Coordinates of C-alpha atoms in Angstrom, one line a residue:
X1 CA 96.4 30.2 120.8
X2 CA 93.7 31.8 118.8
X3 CA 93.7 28.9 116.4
X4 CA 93.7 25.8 118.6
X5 CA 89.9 25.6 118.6
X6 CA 90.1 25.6 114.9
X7 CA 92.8 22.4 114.3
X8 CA 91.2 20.8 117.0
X9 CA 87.3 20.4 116.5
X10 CA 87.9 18.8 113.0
X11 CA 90.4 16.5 114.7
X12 CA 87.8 15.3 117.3
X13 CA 85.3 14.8 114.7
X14 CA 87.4 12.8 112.6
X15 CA 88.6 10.7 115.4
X16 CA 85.0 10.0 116.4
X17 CA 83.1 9.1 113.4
X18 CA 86.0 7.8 111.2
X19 CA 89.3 6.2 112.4
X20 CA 90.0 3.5 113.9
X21 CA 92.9 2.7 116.4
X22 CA 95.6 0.4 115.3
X23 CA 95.8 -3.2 117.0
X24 CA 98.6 -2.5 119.0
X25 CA 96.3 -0.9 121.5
X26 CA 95.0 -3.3 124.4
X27 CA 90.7 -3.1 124.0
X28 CA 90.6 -2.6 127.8
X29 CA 92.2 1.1 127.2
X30 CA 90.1 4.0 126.8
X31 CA 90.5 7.0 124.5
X32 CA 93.7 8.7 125.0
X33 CA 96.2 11.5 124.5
X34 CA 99.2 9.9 122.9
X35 CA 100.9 13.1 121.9
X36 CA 100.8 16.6 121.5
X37 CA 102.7 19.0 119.9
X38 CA 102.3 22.5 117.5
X39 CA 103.4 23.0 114.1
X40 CA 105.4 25.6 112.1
X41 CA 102.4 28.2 112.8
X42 CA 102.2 27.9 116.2
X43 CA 98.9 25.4 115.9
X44 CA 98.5 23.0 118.7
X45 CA 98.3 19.4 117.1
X46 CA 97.0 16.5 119.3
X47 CA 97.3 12.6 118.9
X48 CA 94.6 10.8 120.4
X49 CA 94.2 7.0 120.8
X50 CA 90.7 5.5 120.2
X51 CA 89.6 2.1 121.0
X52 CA 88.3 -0.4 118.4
X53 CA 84.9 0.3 117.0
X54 CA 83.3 -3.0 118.6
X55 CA 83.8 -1.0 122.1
X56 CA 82.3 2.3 120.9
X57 CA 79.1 1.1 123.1
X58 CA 77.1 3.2 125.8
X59 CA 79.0 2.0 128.1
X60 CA 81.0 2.9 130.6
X61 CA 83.8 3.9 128.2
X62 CA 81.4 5.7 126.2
X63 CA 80.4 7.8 129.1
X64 CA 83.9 8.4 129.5
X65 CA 83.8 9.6 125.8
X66 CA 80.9 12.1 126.5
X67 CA 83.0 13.4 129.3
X68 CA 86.0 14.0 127.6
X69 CA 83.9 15.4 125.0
X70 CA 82.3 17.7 127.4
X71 CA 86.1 18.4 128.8
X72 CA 87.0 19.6 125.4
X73 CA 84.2 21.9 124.5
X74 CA 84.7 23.0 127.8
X75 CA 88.3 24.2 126.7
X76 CA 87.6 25.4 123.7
X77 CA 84.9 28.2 125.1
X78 CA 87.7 28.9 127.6
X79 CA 90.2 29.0 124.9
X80 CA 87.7 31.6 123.0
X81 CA 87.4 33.2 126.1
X82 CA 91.0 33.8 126.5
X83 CA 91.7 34.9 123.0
X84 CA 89.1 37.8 123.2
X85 CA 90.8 38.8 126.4
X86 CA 93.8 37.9 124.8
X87 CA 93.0 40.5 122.0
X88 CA 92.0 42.9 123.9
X89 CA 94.8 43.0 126.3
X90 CA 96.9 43.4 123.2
X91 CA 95.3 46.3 122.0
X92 CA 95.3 47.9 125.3
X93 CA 99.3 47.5 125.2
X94 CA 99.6 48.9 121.9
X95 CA 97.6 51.6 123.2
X96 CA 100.0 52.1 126.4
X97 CA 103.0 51.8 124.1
X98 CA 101.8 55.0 122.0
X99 CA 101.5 56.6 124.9
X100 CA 104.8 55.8 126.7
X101 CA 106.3 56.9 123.2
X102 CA 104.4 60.4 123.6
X103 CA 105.6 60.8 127.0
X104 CA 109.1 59.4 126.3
X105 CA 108.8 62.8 123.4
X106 CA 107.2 65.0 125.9
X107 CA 109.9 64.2 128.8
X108 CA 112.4 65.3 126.3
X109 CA 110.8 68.2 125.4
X110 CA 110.2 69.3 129.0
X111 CA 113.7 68.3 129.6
X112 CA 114.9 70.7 126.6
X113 CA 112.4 73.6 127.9
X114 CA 112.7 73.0 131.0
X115 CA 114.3 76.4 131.9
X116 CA 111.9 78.5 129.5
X117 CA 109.1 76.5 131.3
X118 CA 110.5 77.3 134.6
X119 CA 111.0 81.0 133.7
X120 CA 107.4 81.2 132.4
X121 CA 105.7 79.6 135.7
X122 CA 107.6 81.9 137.4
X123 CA 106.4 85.0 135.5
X124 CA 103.0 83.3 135.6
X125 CA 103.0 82.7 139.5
X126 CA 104.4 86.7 140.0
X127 CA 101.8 88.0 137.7
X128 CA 99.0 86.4 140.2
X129 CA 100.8 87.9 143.2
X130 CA 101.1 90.7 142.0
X131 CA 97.1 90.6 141.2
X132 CA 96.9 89.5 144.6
X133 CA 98.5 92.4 145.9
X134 CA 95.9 95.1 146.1
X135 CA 94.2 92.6 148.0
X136 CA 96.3 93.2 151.2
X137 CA 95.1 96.8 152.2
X138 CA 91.5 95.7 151.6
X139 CA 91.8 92.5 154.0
X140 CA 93.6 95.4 156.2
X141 CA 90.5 97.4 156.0
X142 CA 88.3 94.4 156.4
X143 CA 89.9 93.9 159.7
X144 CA 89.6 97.4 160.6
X145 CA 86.3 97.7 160.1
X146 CA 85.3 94.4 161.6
X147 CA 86.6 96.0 164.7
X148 CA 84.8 99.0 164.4
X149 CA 81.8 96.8 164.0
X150 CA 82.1 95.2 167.4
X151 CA 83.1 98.5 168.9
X152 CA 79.3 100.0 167.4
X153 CA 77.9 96.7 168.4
X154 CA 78.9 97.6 172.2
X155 CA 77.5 101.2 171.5
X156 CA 74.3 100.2 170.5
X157 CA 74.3 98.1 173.1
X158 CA 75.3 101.0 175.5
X159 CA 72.5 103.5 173.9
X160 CA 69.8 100.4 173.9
X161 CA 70.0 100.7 177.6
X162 CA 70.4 104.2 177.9
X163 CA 67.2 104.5 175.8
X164 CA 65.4 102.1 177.8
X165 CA 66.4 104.2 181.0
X166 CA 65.4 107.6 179.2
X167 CA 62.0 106.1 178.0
X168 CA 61.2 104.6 181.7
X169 CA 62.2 107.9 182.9
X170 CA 60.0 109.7 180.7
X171 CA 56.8 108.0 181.3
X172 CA 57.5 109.5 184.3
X173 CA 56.5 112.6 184.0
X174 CA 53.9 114.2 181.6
X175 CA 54.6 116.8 178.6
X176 CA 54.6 120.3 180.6
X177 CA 57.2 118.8 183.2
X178 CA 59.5 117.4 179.9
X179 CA 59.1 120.9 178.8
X180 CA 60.4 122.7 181.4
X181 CA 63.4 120.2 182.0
X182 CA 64.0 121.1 178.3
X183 CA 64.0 124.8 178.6
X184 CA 66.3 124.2 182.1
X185 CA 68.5 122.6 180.3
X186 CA 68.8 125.4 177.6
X187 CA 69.1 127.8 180.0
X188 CA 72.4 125.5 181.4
X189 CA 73.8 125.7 177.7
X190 CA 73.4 129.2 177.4
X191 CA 75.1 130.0 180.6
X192 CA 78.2 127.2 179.6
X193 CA 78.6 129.5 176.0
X194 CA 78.5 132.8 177.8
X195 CA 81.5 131.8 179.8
X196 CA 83.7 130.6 176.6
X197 CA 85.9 133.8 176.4
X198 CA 87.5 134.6 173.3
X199 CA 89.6 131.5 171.7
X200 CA 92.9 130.6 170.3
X201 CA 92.6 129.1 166.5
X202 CA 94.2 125.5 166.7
X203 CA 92.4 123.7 163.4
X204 CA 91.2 124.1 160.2
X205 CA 89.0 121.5 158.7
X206 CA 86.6 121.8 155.1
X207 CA 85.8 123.2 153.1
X208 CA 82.2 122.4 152.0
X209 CA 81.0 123.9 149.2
X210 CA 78.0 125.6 149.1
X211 CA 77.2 127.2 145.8
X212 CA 79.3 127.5 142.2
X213 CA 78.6 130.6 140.3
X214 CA 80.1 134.2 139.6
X215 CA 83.9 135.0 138.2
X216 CA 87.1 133.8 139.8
X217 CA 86.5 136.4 142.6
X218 CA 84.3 137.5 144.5
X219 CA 82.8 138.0 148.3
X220 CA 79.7 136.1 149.5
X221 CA 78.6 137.0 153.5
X222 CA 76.5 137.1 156.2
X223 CA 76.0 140.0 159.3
X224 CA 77.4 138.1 162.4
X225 CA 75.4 140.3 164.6
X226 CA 72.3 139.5 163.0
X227 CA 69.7 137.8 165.4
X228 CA 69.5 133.7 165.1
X229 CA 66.7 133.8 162.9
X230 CA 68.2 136.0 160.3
X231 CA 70.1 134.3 157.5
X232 CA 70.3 136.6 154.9
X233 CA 73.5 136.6 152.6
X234 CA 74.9 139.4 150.7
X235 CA 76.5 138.5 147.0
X236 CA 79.3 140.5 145.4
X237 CA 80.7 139.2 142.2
X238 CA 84.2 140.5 140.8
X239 CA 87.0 142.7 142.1
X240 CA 86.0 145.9 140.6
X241 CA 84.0 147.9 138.4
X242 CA 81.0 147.1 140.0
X243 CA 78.2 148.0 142.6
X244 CA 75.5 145.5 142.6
X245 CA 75.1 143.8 145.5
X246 CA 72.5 140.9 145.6
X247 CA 70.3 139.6 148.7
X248 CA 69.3 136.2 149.6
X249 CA 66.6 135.5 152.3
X250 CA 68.7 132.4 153.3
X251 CA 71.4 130.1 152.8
X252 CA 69.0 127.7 150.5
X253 CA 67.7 130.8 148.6
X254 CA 71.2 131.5 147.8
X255 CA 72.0 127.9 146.7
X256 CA 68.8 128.2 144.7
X257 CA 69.6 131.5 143.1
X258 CA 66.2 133.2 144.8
X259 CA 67.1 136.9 144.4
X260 CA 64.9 138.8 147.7
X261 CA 66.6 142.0 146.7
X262 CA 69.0 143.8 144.5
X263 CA 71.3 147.1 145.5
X264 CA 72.9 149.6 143.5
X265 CA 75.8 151.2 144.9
X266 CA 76.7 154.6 144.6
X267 CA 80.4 153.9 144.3
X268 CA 82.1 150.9 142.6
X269 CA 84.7 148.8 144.7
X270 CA 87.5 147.6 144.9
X271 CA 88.9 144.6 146.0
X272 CA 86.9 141.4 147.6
X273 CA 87.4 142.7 151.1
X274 CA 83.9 143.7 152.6
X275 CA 82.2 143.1 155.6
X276 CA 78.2 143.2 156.4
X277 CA 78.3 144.5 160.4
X278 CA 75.0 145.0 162.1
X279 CA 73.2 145.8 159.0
X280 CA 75.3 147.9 157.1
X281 CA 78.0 147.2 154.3
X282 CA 81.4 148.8 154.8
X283 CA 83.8 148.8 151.2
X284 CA 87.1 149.9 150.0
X285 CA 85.6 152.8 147.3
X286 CA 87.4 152.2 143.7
X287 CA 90.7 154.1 143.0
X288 CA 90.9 155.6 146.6
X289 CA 91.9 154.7 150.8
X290 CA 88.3 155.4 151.5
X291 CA 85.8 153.3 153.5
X292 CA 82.2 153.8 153.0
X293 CA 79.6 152.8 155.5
X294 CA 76.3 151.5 153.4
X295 CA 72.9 150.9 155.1
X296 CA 71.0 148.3 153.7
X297 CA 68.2 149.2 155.7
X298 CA 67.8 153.1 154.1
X299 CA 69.8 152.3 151.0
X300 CA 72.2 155.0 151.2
X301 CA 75.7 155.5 152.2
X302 CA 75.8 156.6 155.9
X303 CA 79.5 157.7 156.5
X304 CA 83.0 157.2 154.8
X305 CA 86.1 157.9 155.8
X306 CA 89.7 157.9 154.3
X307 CA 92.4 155.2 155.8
X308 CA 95.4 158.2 156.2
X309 CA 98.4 156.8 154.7
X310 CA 96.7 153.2 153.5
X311 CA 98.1 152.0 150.1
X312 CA 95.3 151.7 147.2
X313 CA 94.8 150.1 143.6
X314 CA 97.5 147.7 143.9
X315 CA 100.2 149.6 145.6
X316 CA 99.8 147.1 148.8
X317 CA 97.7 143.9 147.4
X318 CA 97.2 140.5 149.0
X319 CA 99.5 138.2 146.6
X320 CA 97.2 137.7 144.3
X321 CA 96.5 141.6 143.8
X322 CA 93.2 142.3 143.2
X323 CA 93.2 145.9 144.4
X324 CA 93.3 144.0 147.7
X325 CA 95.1 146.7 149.6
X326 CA 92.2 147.4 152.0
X327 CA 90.7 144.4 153.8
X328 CA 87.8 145.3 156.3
X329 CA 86.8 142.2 158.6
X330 CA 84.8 142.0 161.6
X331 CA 85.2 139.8 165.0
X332 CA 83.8 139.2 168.3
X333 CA 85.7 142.8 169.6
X334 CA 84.0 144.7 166.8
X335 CA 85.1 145.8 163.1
X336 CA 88.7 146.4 162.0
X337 CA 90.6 147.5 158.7
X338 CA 93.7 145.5 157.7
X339 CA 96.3 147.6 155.2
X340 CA 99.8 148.2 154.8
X341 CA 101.5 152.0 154.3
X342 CA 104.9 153.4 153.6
X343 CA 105.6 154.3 156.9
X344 CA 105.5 150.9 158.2
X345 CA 107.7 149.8 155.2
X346 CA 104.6 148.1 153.4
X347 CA 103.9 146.0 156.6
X348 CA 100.3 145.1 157.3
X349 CA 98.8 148.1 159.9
X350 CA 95.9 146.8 161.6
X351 CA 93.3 149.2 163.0
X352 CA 89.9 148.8 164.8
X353 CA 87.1 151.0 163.4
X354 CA 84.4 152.8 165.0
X355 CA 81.3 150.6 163.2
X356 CA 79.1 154.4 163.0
X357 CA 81.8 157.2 162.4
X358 CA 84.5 154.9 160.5
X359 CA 87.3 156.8 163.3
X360 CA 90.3 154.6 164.2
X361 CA 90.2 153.8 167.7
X362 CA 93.5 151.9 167.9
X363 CA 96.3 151.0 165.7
X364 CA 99.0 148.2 165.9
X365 CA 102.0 147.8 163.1
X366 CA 103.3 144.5 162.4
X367 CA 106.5 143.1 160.8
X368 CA 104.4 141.0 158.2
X369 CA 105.3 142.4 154.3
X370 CA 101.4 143.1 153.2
X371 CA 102.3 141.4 149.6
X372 CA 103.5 138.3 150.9
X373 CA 100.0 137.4 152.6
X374 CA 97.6 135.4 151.0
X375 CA 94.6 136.4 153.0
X376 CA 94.1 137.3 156.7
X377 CA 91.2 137.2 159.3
X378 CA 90.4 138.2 162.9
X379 CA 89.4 136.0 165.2
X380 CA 89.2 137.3 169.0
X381 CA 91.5 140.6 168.3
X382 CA 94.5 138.1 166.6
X383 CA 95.2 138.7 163.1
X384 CA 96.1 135.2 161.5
X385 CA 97.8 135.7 157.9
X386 CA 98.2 132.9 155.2
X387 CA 101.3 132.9 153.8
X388 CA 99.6 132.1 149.9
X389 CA 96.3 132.6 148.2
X390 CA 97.3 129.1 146.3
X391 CA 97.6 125.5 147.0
X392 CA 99.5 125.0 150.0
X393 CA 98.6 127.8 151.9
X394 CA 98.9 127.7 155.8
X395 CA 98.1 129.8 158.6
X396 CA 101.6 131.1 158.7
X397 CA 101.7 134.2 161.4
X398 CA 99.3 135.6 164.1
X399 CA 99.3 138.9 165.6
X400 CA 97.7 139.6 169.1
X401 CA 96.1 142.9 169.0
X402 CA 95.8 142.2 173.0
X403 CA 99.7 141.7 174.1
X404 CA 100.5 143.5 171.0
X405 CA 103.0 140.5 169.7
X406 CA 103.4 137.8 166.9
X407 CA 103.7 134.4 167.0
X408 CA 104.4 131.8 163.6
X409 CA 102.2 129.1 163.4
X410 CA 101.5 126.3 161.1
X411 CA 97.9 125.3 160.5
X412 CA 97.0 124.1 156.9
X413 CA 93.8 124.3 155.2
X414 CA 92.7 122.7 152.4
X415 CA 92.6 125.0 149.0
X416 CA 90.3 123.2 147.1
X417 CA 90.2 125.1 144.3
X418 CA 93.3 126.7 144.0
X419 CA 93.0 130.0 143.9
X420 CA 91.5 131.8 147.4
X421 CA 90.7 135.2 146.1
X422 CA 88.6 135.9 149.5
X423 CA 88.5 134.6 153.2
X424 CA 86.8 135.8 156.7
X425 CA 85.9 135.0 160.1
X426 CA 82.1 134.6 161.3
X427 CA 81.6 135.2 164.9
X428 CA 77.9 134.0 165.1
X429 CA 78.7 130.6 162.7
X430 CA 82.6 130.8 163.7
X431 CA 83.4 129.6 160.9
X432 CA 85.4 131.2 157.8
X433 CA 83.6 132.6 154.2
X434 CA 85.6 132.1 151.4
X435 CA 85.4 132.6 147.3
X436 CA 87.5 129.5 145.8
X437 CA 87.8 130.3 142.3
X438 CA 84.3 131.1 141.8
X439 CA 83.1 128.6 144.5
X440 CA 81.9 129.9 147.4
X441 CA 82.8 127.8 150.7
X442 CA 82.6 127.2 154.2
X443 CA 85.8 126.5 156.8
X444 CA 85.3 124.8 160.1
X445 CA 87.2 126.5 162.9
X446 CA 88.1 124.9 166.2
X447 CA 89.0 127.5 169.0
X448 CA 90.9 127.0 172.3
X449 CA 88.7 128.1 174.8
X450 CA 89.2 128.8 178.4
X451 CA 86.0 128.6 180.7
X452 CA 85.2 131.2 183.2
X453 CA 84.9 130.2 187.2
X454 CA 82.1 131.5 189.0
X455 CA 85.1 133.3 191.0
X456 CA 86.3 134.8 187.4
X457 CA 83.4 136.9 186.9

């Protein structure tokens, strides 16, 4: 088709400016098609009739000329039209048929892979949920905490209005009348605390740790019958072969290392067992049963006073030895001495001390093996013994100096740092001291408490 406008322009032109019809065609007929056909090459080859030359006129056949003319010019842009679309379309097939051929080739190839391709989507689709995995408890806690959100929301809410309510009722009244409501309402706590009689221990929670410094053990304390505003603290690094005591002013002078004072012993210790009670410092002496009274206030030892028949320098240790055979502790009843002897089969002997003559007022023997306790503490006149000075430990066993029988308990703490080398009770912070592998801690206690009626006391 691409060549028809080729054969037939020249064909036209000859026809028009130089042949002539032969005389077997009528004058009266016009120019015509006689035939059409296309040679060998695929050319299309026309046959056109003209009339005789003495009609070629502007006449009415000529304008029929013009118009057939017209007609095939007309074509022959049509015809070029249609080859360049034509061409194009072509190459746009031969385009598609490359392509058809690729994807024959890649269908096979899938078709041959398809279980490798298979088997690697599959990894592919486990390996992102398994990335998507860890995402599940966090959408969990999302949730969570969205509802805790909405739970403070309502709080807020709650303490908006209870704030407005306080603030109305404050402008109320001026500052001395606030005051005195204030100090009321003191007076009201005061007398709530004073009927709390002695507790049961039911939880253990901490530690927090307050300071890292000194050996692996040690005893760190403060005097639980000291008033409110005193805070002093009394350091005492290592088990033995020492007699330096340091004094801090306060907790944060102790975390700061601010010596206020420095005492020198006459005797050495032993063990990490001591006590601070109303001002003085009661210690196992070194190599002996004996308890000395020392009074920080005059610097010298006041009293001591042997244990008769107490175990010494590692005869009856805690487990972790120590020359921890002598443990002196103090509660809300008074002061005490925890030890073990060979008359009560290496059991632990607890006795309460006189604070000022060091005499045994009254002694109890248990059936608890002295060197299978990790630590022990008094709390209310009950002895409660851990079970290990390691990770682990428990509260294992309690002793009730008061009904003078034992009961096993179970209430874990959390060793820290391994190795508890030192642990006692606090009456005025009721909570427990203890050196954690040269870290000196703090244990919350939580106390069962049984309040007093007005027809109770």
């Amino acid at each position: 088709m691409w060549s028809l406008s080729v054969v037939l322009n020249p064909l036209l032109f000859l026809l028009l400016f130089g042949y002539c019809p032969s005389a077997t065609i009528r004058p009266k007929e016009g120019w015509q098609v006689y035939s059409s056909a296309q040679d060998a090459d695929g050319r299309c080859v026309c046959t056109v009739v003209a009339p005789e030359q003495n009609l070629c006129s502007r006449d009415a056949k000529g304008r029929q000329l013009r118009q057939l003319l017209e007609k095939v010019q007309n074509m022959s842009q049509s015809i070029e039209v249609l080859n360049l679309r034509t061409q194009r379309d072509f190459q746009y097939i031969m385009r598609m048929e490359s392509q058809i051929k690729g994807l024959r080739s890649k269908f096979r190839q899938i078709e041959s892979d398809r279980k490798t391709l298979v088997n690697k989507n599959f990894q592919e689709l486990k390996g992102k949920m398994e990335s998507l995995q860890p995402l599940i408890p966090v959408l969990e806690q999302y949730k969570t905490d969205t509802k805790l959100i909405s739970l403070f929301k309502e709080e807020i809410r709650n303490l908006s209005g209870v704030l407005m309510g306080i603030q109305e009722e404050m402008g109320a009244y001026d500052y001395e009348e606030l005051q005195q409501r204030v100090l009321n309402l003191e007076n009201r706590l005061r007398n709530c605390m004073n009927k709390l009689t002695c507790g049961k221990l039911m939880k253990i929670t901490g530690p927090l740790t307050v300071k890292t410094s000194g050996t692996r053990f040690g005893a760190w304390m403060t005097d639980p019958q000291a008033s409110p505003k005193n805070n002093r603290v009394w350091y005492m690094d290592s088990y033995t072969n020492n007699k330096i005591v340091k004094e801090f002013k306060s907790i944060d002078d102790f975390v700061a290392g601010v010596e206020a004072r420095t005492y020198n012993l006459p005797f050495k210790w032993a063990g990490t067992n001591h006590v601070v009670y109303n001002g003085s410092l009661y210690y196992n002496k070194m190599q002996s049963n004996i308890v000395v009274r020392y009074s920080f206030e005059t610097g010298r030892v006041v009293t001591q006073r042997a244990l008769e028949s107490a175990g010494f320098h590692n005869v009856y240790p805690y487990t972790w030895g120590g020359f921890s055979d002598i443990d002196l502790m103090a509660d809300e009843l008074g002061l005490w001495a925890v030890y073990a002897t060979n008359q009560n089969a290496g059991n632990i002997v607890v006795s309460q001390l006189n604070p000022d003559t060091l005499q045994i007022l009254n002694t109890w023997n248990t059936e608890y093996s002295k060197r299978n306790a990790g630590e022990s503490f008094m709390i209310c006149g009950t002895l409660y013994i851990t079970n290990s000075h390691l990770t682990g430990a428990k509260v294992y066993y309690a002793y009730s100096t008061k009904t003078s029988t034992y009961e096993y308990t179970d209430i874990p703490f959390h060793n820290q740092y391994f190795h508890m080398s030192m642990l006692d009770y606090n009456a005025r912070d009721r909570t427990l001291y203890g050196w954690n592998n040269g870290h000196q801690i703090l244990f919350n206690v939580t106390l069962f408490h049984i309040i007093k009626t007005e027809d109770d006391s």
